[in-house]
Amino acid sequence: MATTNSTLDPFLPALGGLDQTSNGFLLWGAALVFIMTPGLGFFYSGMSRSKNALTMIMLCMAAMCVVSIQWVVIGFSLAFSEGKEAFSSGSVFIGDGAHFGLTGIGFDAFRIAPAVSAITFCIYQMQFATITAALIFGSVAERVRIIPALIFILCWTTVIYDPVAYWTWSWRGWIRNFSCISTGADGTAPCGTGGLDFAGGGPVHIASGFAGLAYCIVLGKRRRVGNEEFKPHNLANVFLGTALLWFGWFAFNGGSAVAGTARAAMAGAVTHIATATGALAWPDHRLCAVAALVAITPASGFVAPWAAIVIGAAAGIVCNFACRIKGFFGFDDSLDAWGVHGVGGFLGNVLTGFLAQRWIPTLDGTNSDALTIVPGGAVDGHWVQVGWQIAGSSAIAAYSFFGSLIILSIINFIPGLKLRVSEDDEILGGDLGEMGEVAYELVSSIVEPYAEKTSPKMEAAVVV
């Protein structure tokens, strides 16, 4: 998340030190990022078999509701604590309870988003947290129970996402301040020089991708019936979902400038350029554009258009390979959430270390402040940035993977909260087995191929 200057342009209307134009810009950005969650639902729905189509949309939207409430009650404070007098009221690892229940969140701005009100910044960041949780379900499609999944999402957002967001974006987070971690708890101003992640390569993509990997390992592989293939049932929904994601990503990355500046426009431009390149580098109609969207996310506020072409092409090639190796390692990453988001986010973070340029952040006027100087990446001679990027990405990946394994194991041990559906319900499909509803009125044609493995629930479905 970028840090911006509140005195952006003397010609912009201002109220109490806040930029009204930027405030409106970010509020609409929150609305566009919200659209990405139903877009993801359509994407996952189309990629699944028809008997699980409705379940995938339900999971994404239900996760959005759960995380929204969590964000209000404790999540925002854990991820972005910032006191009035000190530079941060949290530690280098996690925020405190200063803003539980959104206490003190209103007109006043945060130092990491000085151009907009705190409540605008909060609602914008809420949309990041909600879609991050929903991304995880791409690894466990077609065999996951809804209620235990939502309990996991509540725990995961609190224990994994919120701390990782704090490390990466909050004023005193240790990844954001790699070069001066020792000043993390002594009350002095942090240096602000460390890992670069403009819009969520680590908190959003690496964290969700490696959580998905843990989830699919715990659940095991999907069951096949005969020669059944795991194929997308509706490519039209896949394209619709991709279009909504691409559309919302302009605000996901551009809005991370937290002000209506030229840097926001540049972030939107490189997002589109990288995505178009990735779509051509990996000619797969299902995942082509999404891998590039993921990889450009951390770099979008730090790289020039030429670098976006490099990142998009690299994402298409590397993520294509990552999605093909799951069979070799024996895990069933159903819709390639790890291969696209985990690997793509890691790749994007590392490439940011190579391709970041110090002139890009000056587009929002921040590099005159010693606390907001971005020294650039390897192309500007700042090679240590690559090491910081790898270290931060590795820490997030490990924390999310092993932390998720622990949370999942605990939930799975609780009576009544088994994470995986029964064999009958898996064969029948999540729509009927978990929800008692279907996306399409084709119940008999869905059930008939499995007539040799009937149960009372399946026989009732045939009658319907």
XYZ file of C-alpha atoms in Angstrom:
464
model
C 0.000 0.000 0.000
C 1.477 3.302 -1.034
C 2.057 6.210 1.307
C 0.918 9.503 -0.159
C 1.203 13.184 0.587
C -1.976 14.960 1.655
C -0.948 18.178 -0.122
C -1.177 16.599 -3.543
C -2.364 19.432 -5.726
C -3.285 22.999 -4.739
C -6.052 22.978 -7.338
C -7.866 19.994 -5.812
C -10.705 20.841 -3.408
C -9.779 19.956 0.164
C -11.675 19.724 3.429
C -9.858 19.660 6.748
C -6.585 18.580 5.120
C -8.172 15.680 3.234
C -8.419 15.493 -0.530
C -12.119 15.163 -1.364
C -11.376 13.908 -4.867
C -9.136 11.136 -3.543
C -11.699 10.260 -0.881
C -14.347 9.708 -3.547
C -11.853 7.938 -5.784
C -11.039 5.393 -3.078
C -14.663 4.850 -2.086
C -15.537 3.945 -5.668
C -12.377 1.848 -5.730
C -13.789 -0.138 -2.811
C -16.978 -0.750 -4.805
C -14.994 -2.008 -7.800
C -12.897 -4.333 -5.643
C -16.131 -5.642 -4.114
C -17.275 -6.678 -7.613
C -14.228 -8.935 -7.808
C -15.653 -11.310 -5.195
C -18.801 -12.300 -7.155
C -16.547 -12.287 -10.215
C -14.324 -14.825 -8.500
C -17.429 -16.840 -7.637
C -18.447 -16.989 -11.303
C -14.877 -17.867 -12.282
C -14.663 -20.750 -9.807
C -18.220 -21.825 -10.626
C -17.463 -22.128 -14.323
C -14.213 -23.974 -13.650
C -16.021 -26.580 -11.524
C -18.344 -29.349 -12.622
C -21.999 -28.335 -12.892
C -23.023 -30.157 -9.702
C -20.775 -27.805 -7.682
C -21.440 -24.579 -9.570
C -23.706 -22.909 -7.023
C -21.574 -23.978 -4.063
C -18.531 -22.093 -5.358
C -20.478 -18.849 -5.697
C -21.993 -19.385 -2.250
C -18.595 -19.961 -0.645
C -17.158 -16.761 -2.096
C -20.100 -14.584 -1.075
C -20.429 -16.167 2.378
C -16.712 -15.633 3.008
C -17.189 -11.988 2.075
C -19.898 -11.617 4.726
C -17.930 -13.413 7.456
C -14.733 -11.461 6.863
C -16.583 -8.139 6.653
C -17.881 -8.581 10.208
C -14.513 -9.837 11.428
C -12.867 -6.756 9.888
C -15.149 -4.402 11.778
C -14.843 -6.183 15.119
C -11.084 -6.876 15.270
C -9.512 -7.312 11.837
C -8.833 -3.725 10.825
C -7.238 -2.920 14.159
C -4.960 -5.963 13.995
C -3.862 -5.093 10.457
C -3.557 -1.284 10.662
C -3.254 -0.061 14.248
C -2.023 3.509 14.340
C -2.156 5.677 17.422
C -2.598 9.440 17.523
C 0.714 10.317 19.119
C 3.035 7.433 18.217
C 3.793 6.313 14.699
C 2.026 3.062 15.469
C 0.318 1.638 18.495
C 1.207 -1.916 17.488
C 4.423 -3.931 17.529
C 6.508 -4.916 14.498
C 4.399 -8.078 14.146
C 0.750 -7.208 14.752
C -1.540 -4.341 15.638
C -3.340 -3.907 18.926
C -6.937 -3.312 19.952
C -6.907 0.458 19.541
C -9.479 0.297 16.758
C -11.566 -2.742 17.785
C -15.122 -2.182 16.645
C -13.725 0.648 14.460
C -13.208 2.788 17.554
C -11.728 6.117 16.514
C -12.191 5.433 12.806
C -13.867 8.336 11.080
C -12.717 11.623 9.586
C -9.069 11.622 10.667
C -6.561 10.112 8.219
C -3.918 7.475 8.809
C -0.261 8.254 8.107
C -0.128 5.500 5.504
C -3.151 7.024 3.725
C -3.084 10.754 4.542
C -5.209 11.907 1.594
C -8.382 10.045 2.630
C -10.428 9.594 5.778
C -9.743 6.566 7.974
C -13.215 5.131 7.347
C -12.695 5.310 3.576
C -9.361 3.549 3.892
C -10.966 0.957 6.183
C -13.794 0.060 3.798
C -11.356 -0.142 0.886
C -9.052 -2.485 2.796
C -12.053 -4.564 3.876
C -12.596 -5.599 0.264
C -9.002 -6.853 0.072
C -9.515 -9.034 3.124
C -12.781 -10.491 1.816
C -11.539 -11.548 -1.605
C -8.308 -12.932 -0.130
C -10.302 -15.393 1.967
C -12.423 -16.418 -1.016
C -9.358 -17.128 -3.165
C -8.460 -20.084 -0.937
C -11.496 -22.095 -2.056
C -10.026 -22.574 -5.517
C -7.746 -25.245 -4.063
C -10.507 -27.320 -2.471
C -13.408 -27.058 -4.894
C -15.882 -29.940 -5.125
C -15.164 -31.606 -1.781
C -15.356 -28.948 0.949
C -18.081 -28.500 3.580
C -19.441 -24.976 3.805
C -19.832 -24.387 7.571
C -16.383 -25.705 8.589
C -14.909 -23.748 5.662
C -16.392 -20.502 6.958
C -15.132 -21.212 10.482
C -11.683 -21.770 8.993
C -11.905 -18.486 7.070
C -12.804 -16.602 10.248
C -9.824 -18.093 12.097
C -7.462 -17.762 9.130
C -8.228 -14.099 8.540
C -7.578 -13.319 12.198
C -4.436 -15.410 12.665
C -2.840 -15.262 9.208
C -4.131 -12.464 6.974
C -4.294 -9.651 9.529
C -0.715 -10.122 10.828
C 0.687 -10.518 7.302
C -1.083 -7.344 6.155
C 0.399 -5.572 9.173
C 3.935 -6.823 8.402
C 3.641 -5.610 4.833
C 1.741 -2.310 4.970
C 1.398 -0.937 8.481
C 3.681 1.895 9.518
C 5.856 -0.255 11.761
C 5.479 -3.659 10.051
C 8.763 -5.567 9.927
C 8.680 -6.389 6.195
C 7.990 -2.754 5.323
C 10.967 -1.720 7.497
C 13.528 -4.412 6.726
C 16.481 -2.027 6.854
C 15.678 -0.821 10.373
C 13.844 -3.619 12.164
C 15.745 -2.808 15.354
C 13.761 0.439 15.731
C 10.462 -1.441 15.638
C 9.391 -1.094 19.265
C 11.297 1.872 20.664
C 8.784 4.577 19.777
C 10.939 6.273 17.125
C 9.859 6.801 13.558
C 10.401 3.718 11.369
C 12.561 4.121 8.289
C 9.978 2.880 5.798
C 12.657 1.181 3.689
C 12.223 -2.542 3.187
C 10.014 -4.916 1.253
C 7.954 -3.459 -1.587
C 4.405 -4.660 -2.086
C 2.083 -2.115 -3.618
C -1.242 -3.981 -3.627
C -0.958 -7.407 -2.017
C 1.423 -9.882 -3.625
C 2.172 -11.180 -0.127
C -0.912 -10.633 2.061
C -3.407 -11.441 -0.696
C -1.843 -13.882 -3.131
C 1.034 -15.688 -1.402
C -0.959 -16.026 1.830
C -4.113 -17.338 0.141
C -2.243 -19.560 -2.309
C -0.220 -21.344 0.353
C -3.261 -21.611 2.625
C -5.042 -23.277 -0.283
C -2.137 -25.685 -0.670
C -2.418 -26.666 3.000
C -6.203 -27.023 2.692
C -6.067 -29.332 -0.338
C -3.389 -31.498 1.303
C -5.526 -31.911 4.425
C -8.646 -32.776 2.402
C -6.941 -35.106 -0.065
C -7.823 -35.643 -3.705
C -11.279 -35.509 -5.253
C -13.014 -38.831 -5.903
C -13.590 -40.018 -9.443
C -16.491 -42.176 -10.595
C -15.390 -44.416 -13.453
C -13.663 -42.401 -16.168
C -15.098 -39.117 -14.985
C -13.058 -36.019 -15.934
C -12.600 -32.910 -13.862
C -13.430 -30.361 -16.535
C -14.906 -26.833 -16.454
C -18.605 -27.045 -17.076
C -19.234 -23.459 -18.224
C -16.509 -21.506 -19.990
C -18.892 -18.591 -20.443
C -18.917 -18.140 -16.641
C -15.127 -18.428 -16.626
C -14.829 -15.592 -19.138
C -17.434 -13.523 -17.272
C -15.571 -14.021 -14.007
C -12.242 -13.167 -15.635
C -13.702 -9.974 -17.093
C -15.089 -8.895 -13.697
C -11.756 -9.636 -12.026
C -9.822 -7.724 -14.690
C -12.262 -4.811 -14.375
C -12.004 -4.688 -10.594
C -8.226 -5.051 -10.646
C -7.906 -1.510 -12.009
C -9.149 -0.339 -8.602
C -7.385 -3.124 -6.704
C -4.001 -1.902 -7.933
C -4.742 1.687 -8.923
C -6.595 2.385 -5.697
C -3.604 1.212 -3.685
C -2.053 4.607 -4.369
C -4.741 5.733 -1.829
C -5.100 8.977 -3.739
C -6.212 10.089 -7.185
C -2.717 10.715 -8.542
C -0.651 9.950 -11.616
C 0.806 7.008 -9.726
C -2.670 5.497 -9.447
C -3.082 5.892 -13.209
C 0.308 4.289 -13.828
C -0.642 1.354 -11.575
C -3.825 0.842 -13.584
C -1.924 1.097 -16.864
C 0.744 -1.470 -15.988
C -1.969 -3.768 -14.636
C -3.700 -3.825 -18.001
C -0.456 -4.126 -19.976
C 0.811 -7.064 -17.903
C -2.517 -8.865 -18.104
C -2.758 -8.549 -21.874
C 0.800 -9.856 -22.159
C 0.152 -12.778 -19.835
C -2.947 -13.759 -21.792
C -0.811 -14.079 -24.923
C 2.139 -15.760 -23.184
C -0.080 -18.498 -21.745
C -2.835 -19.246 -24.284
C -5.149 -20.960 -21.796
C -8.643 -19.484 -21.834
C -9.202 -20.416 -18.190
C -6.244 -18.933 -16.325
C -4.372 -16.858 -18.896
C -5.110 -13.367 -17.638
C -5.437 -14.097 -13.926
C -1.814 -15.214 -13.477
C -0.557 -11.913 -14.882
C -3.010 -9.929 -12.735
C -1.581 -11.682 -9.692
C 2.065 -11.123 -10.605
C 1.713 -7.427 -11.410
C -0.104 -6.717 -8.131
C 2.933 -6.116 -5.868
C 4.842 -4.327 -8.630
C 2.064 -2.107 -9.970
C 3.085 1.040 -8.081
C 6.810 0.597 -8.645
C 7.414 -0.451 -12.268
C 7.282 1.190 -15.685
C 5.152 -0.067 -18.603
C 8.066 -1.907 -20.231
C 8.558 -3.903 -17.025
C 4.862 -4.824 -17.003
C 5.388 -6.681 -20.264
C 8.234 -8.653 -18.683
C 6.178 -9.496 -15.598
C 3.110 -10.514 -17.607
C 5.112 -12.805 -19.881
C 6.989 -14.361 -16.953
C 3.733 -14.998 -15.089
C 2.189 -16.746 -18.076
C 5.138 -19.096 -18.415
C 5.974 -19.775 -14.746
C 2.387 -20.191 -13.522
C 1.609 -22.479 -16.441
C 4.421 -24.740 -15.284
C 3.336 -24.489 -11.621
C -0.183 -25.615 -12.495
C 1.185 -28.711 -14.231
C 3.412 -30.056 -11.451
C 0.659 -30.807 -8.929
C 0.181 -34.278 -10.404
C 3.858 -35.045 -9.910
C 3.723 -34.039 -6.235
C 0.389 -35.754 -5.647
C -1.848 -32.956 -4.394
C -5.155 -31.875 -5.902
C -5.108 -28.095 -6.211
C -8.527 -28.212 -7.857
C -8.678 -24.863 -9.643
C -4.969 -23.996 -9.314
C -5.250 -21.408 -6.558
C -1.734 -22.293 -5.388
C -0.283 -22.478 -8.889
C -1.713 -19.085 -9.860
C -1.905 -17.090 -6.622
C 0.781 -18.670 -4.465
C 3.397 -19.012 -7.197
C 2.262 -15.935 -9.129
C 2.344 -13.754 -6.027
C 5.823 -14.999 -5.102
C 7.064 -14.413 -8.634
C 5.601 -10.907 -8.704
C 7.224 -10.009 -5.392
C 10.653 -11.186 -6.550
C 10.386 -9.447 -9.924
C 9.451 -6.252 -8.092
C 12.853 -6.461 -6.424
C 14.510 -6.541 -9.828
C 12.339 -4.115 -11.801
C 11.195 -1.419 -9.335
C 12.342 2.084 -10.276
C 12.598 5.007 -7.911
C 10.981 7.487 -10.295
C 7.598 5.720 -10.309
C 6.672 6.610 -6.679
C 7.482 10.268 -7.389
C 4.318 10.350 -9.503
C 2.366 10.937 -6.284
C 4.866 13.384 -4.825
C 6.089 11.273 -1.883
C 9.816 10.915 -2.497
C 10.605 14.287 -0.971
C 9.873 12.791 2.458
C 12.703 10.807 4.017
C 10.206 8.284 5.367
C 8.724 7.541 1.958
C 11.797 7.326 -0.265
C 11.731 4.212 -2.435
C 15.304 3.352 -3.490
C 14.189 1.201 -6.408
C 15.257 -2.313 -7.329
C 18.126 -3.993 -9.082
C 17.607 -1.981 -12.278
C 18.434 1.125 -10.226
C 21.445 -0.558 -8.639
C 19.663 -1.432 -5.382
C 20.328 -5.181 -5.407
C 19.551 -5.712 -1.725
C 15.906 -5.157 -2.627
C 15.831 -8.582 -4.278
C 16.948 -10.202 -1.038
C 14.331 -8.319 0.962
C 11.631 -9.418 -1.471
C 12.632 -13.091 -1.308
C 12.898 -13.041 2.485
C 9.521 -11.391 2.980
C 7.778 -13.662 0.472
C 9.294 -16.790 1.995
C 8.247 -15.755 5.496
C 4.646 -15.147 4.376
C 4.489 -18.431 2.462
C 5.804 -20.458 5.389
C 3.639 -18.683 7.969
C 0.477 -19.112 5.928
C 1.140 -22.739 4.982
C 2.063 -24.066 8.422
C -0.366 -21.809 10.261
C -3.182 -23.000 8.000
C -2.231 -26.630 8.581
C -2.550 -26.113 12.335
C -5.908 -24.303 12.096
C -7.329 -26.911 9.704
C -6.174 -29.812 11.853
C -7.812 -28.329 14.948
C -11.123 -27.675 13.184
C -11.147 -31.118 11.573
C -10.689 -32.697 15.010
C -13.821 -31.041 16.435
C -16.920 -33.299 16.285
C -19.366 -32.135 13.642
C -16.823 -29.971 11.853
C -15.193 -32.442 9.498
C -13.764 -30.410 6.656
C -14.601 -32.814 3.843
C -18.050 -33.812 2.627
C -19.170 -37.434 2.809
C -18.524 -39.725 -0.136
C -22.199 -39.710 -1.124
C -22.397 -35.929 -1.015
C -19.202 -35.574 -3.006
C -20.548 -37.853 -5.728
C -23.910 -36.090 -5.669
C -22.254 -32.681 -5.746
C -21.950 -29.814 -3.328
C -25.010 -28.019 -4.669
C -27.432 -30.715 -3.559
C -25.282 -32.335 -0.893
C -24.429 -29.140 1.002
C -27.075 -26.632 -0.063
C -30.069 -28.613 -1.277
C -30.189 -26.298 -4.297
C -28.846 -26.421 -7.838
C -27.506 -23.870 -10.282
C -29.321 -25.555 -13.152
C -32.552 -27.571 -13.320
C -30.732 -30.604 -14.669
C -30.759 -32.727 -11.544
C -31.588 -36.060 -13.132
C -28.892 -35.721 -15.779
C -26.365 -34.927 -13.045
C -27.310 -37.880 -10.883
C -27.925 -40.597 -13.495
C -24.237 -41.299 -14.268
C -23.803 -42.294 -10.619
C -26.837 -44.583 -10.450
C -24.657 -47.509 -9.477
C -23.745 -45.679 -6.231
C -27.121 -44.600 -4.904
C -28.131 -43.424 -1.473
C -31.505 -42.224 -0.121
C -30.417 -38.622 -0.685
C -29.387 -39.346 -4.275
C -32.600 -41.275 -4.990
C -34.595 -38.335 -3.671
C -32.637 -36.044 -5.957
C -33.586 -38.163 -8.963
C -37.257 -37.919 -8.015
C -36.946 -34.125 -7.847
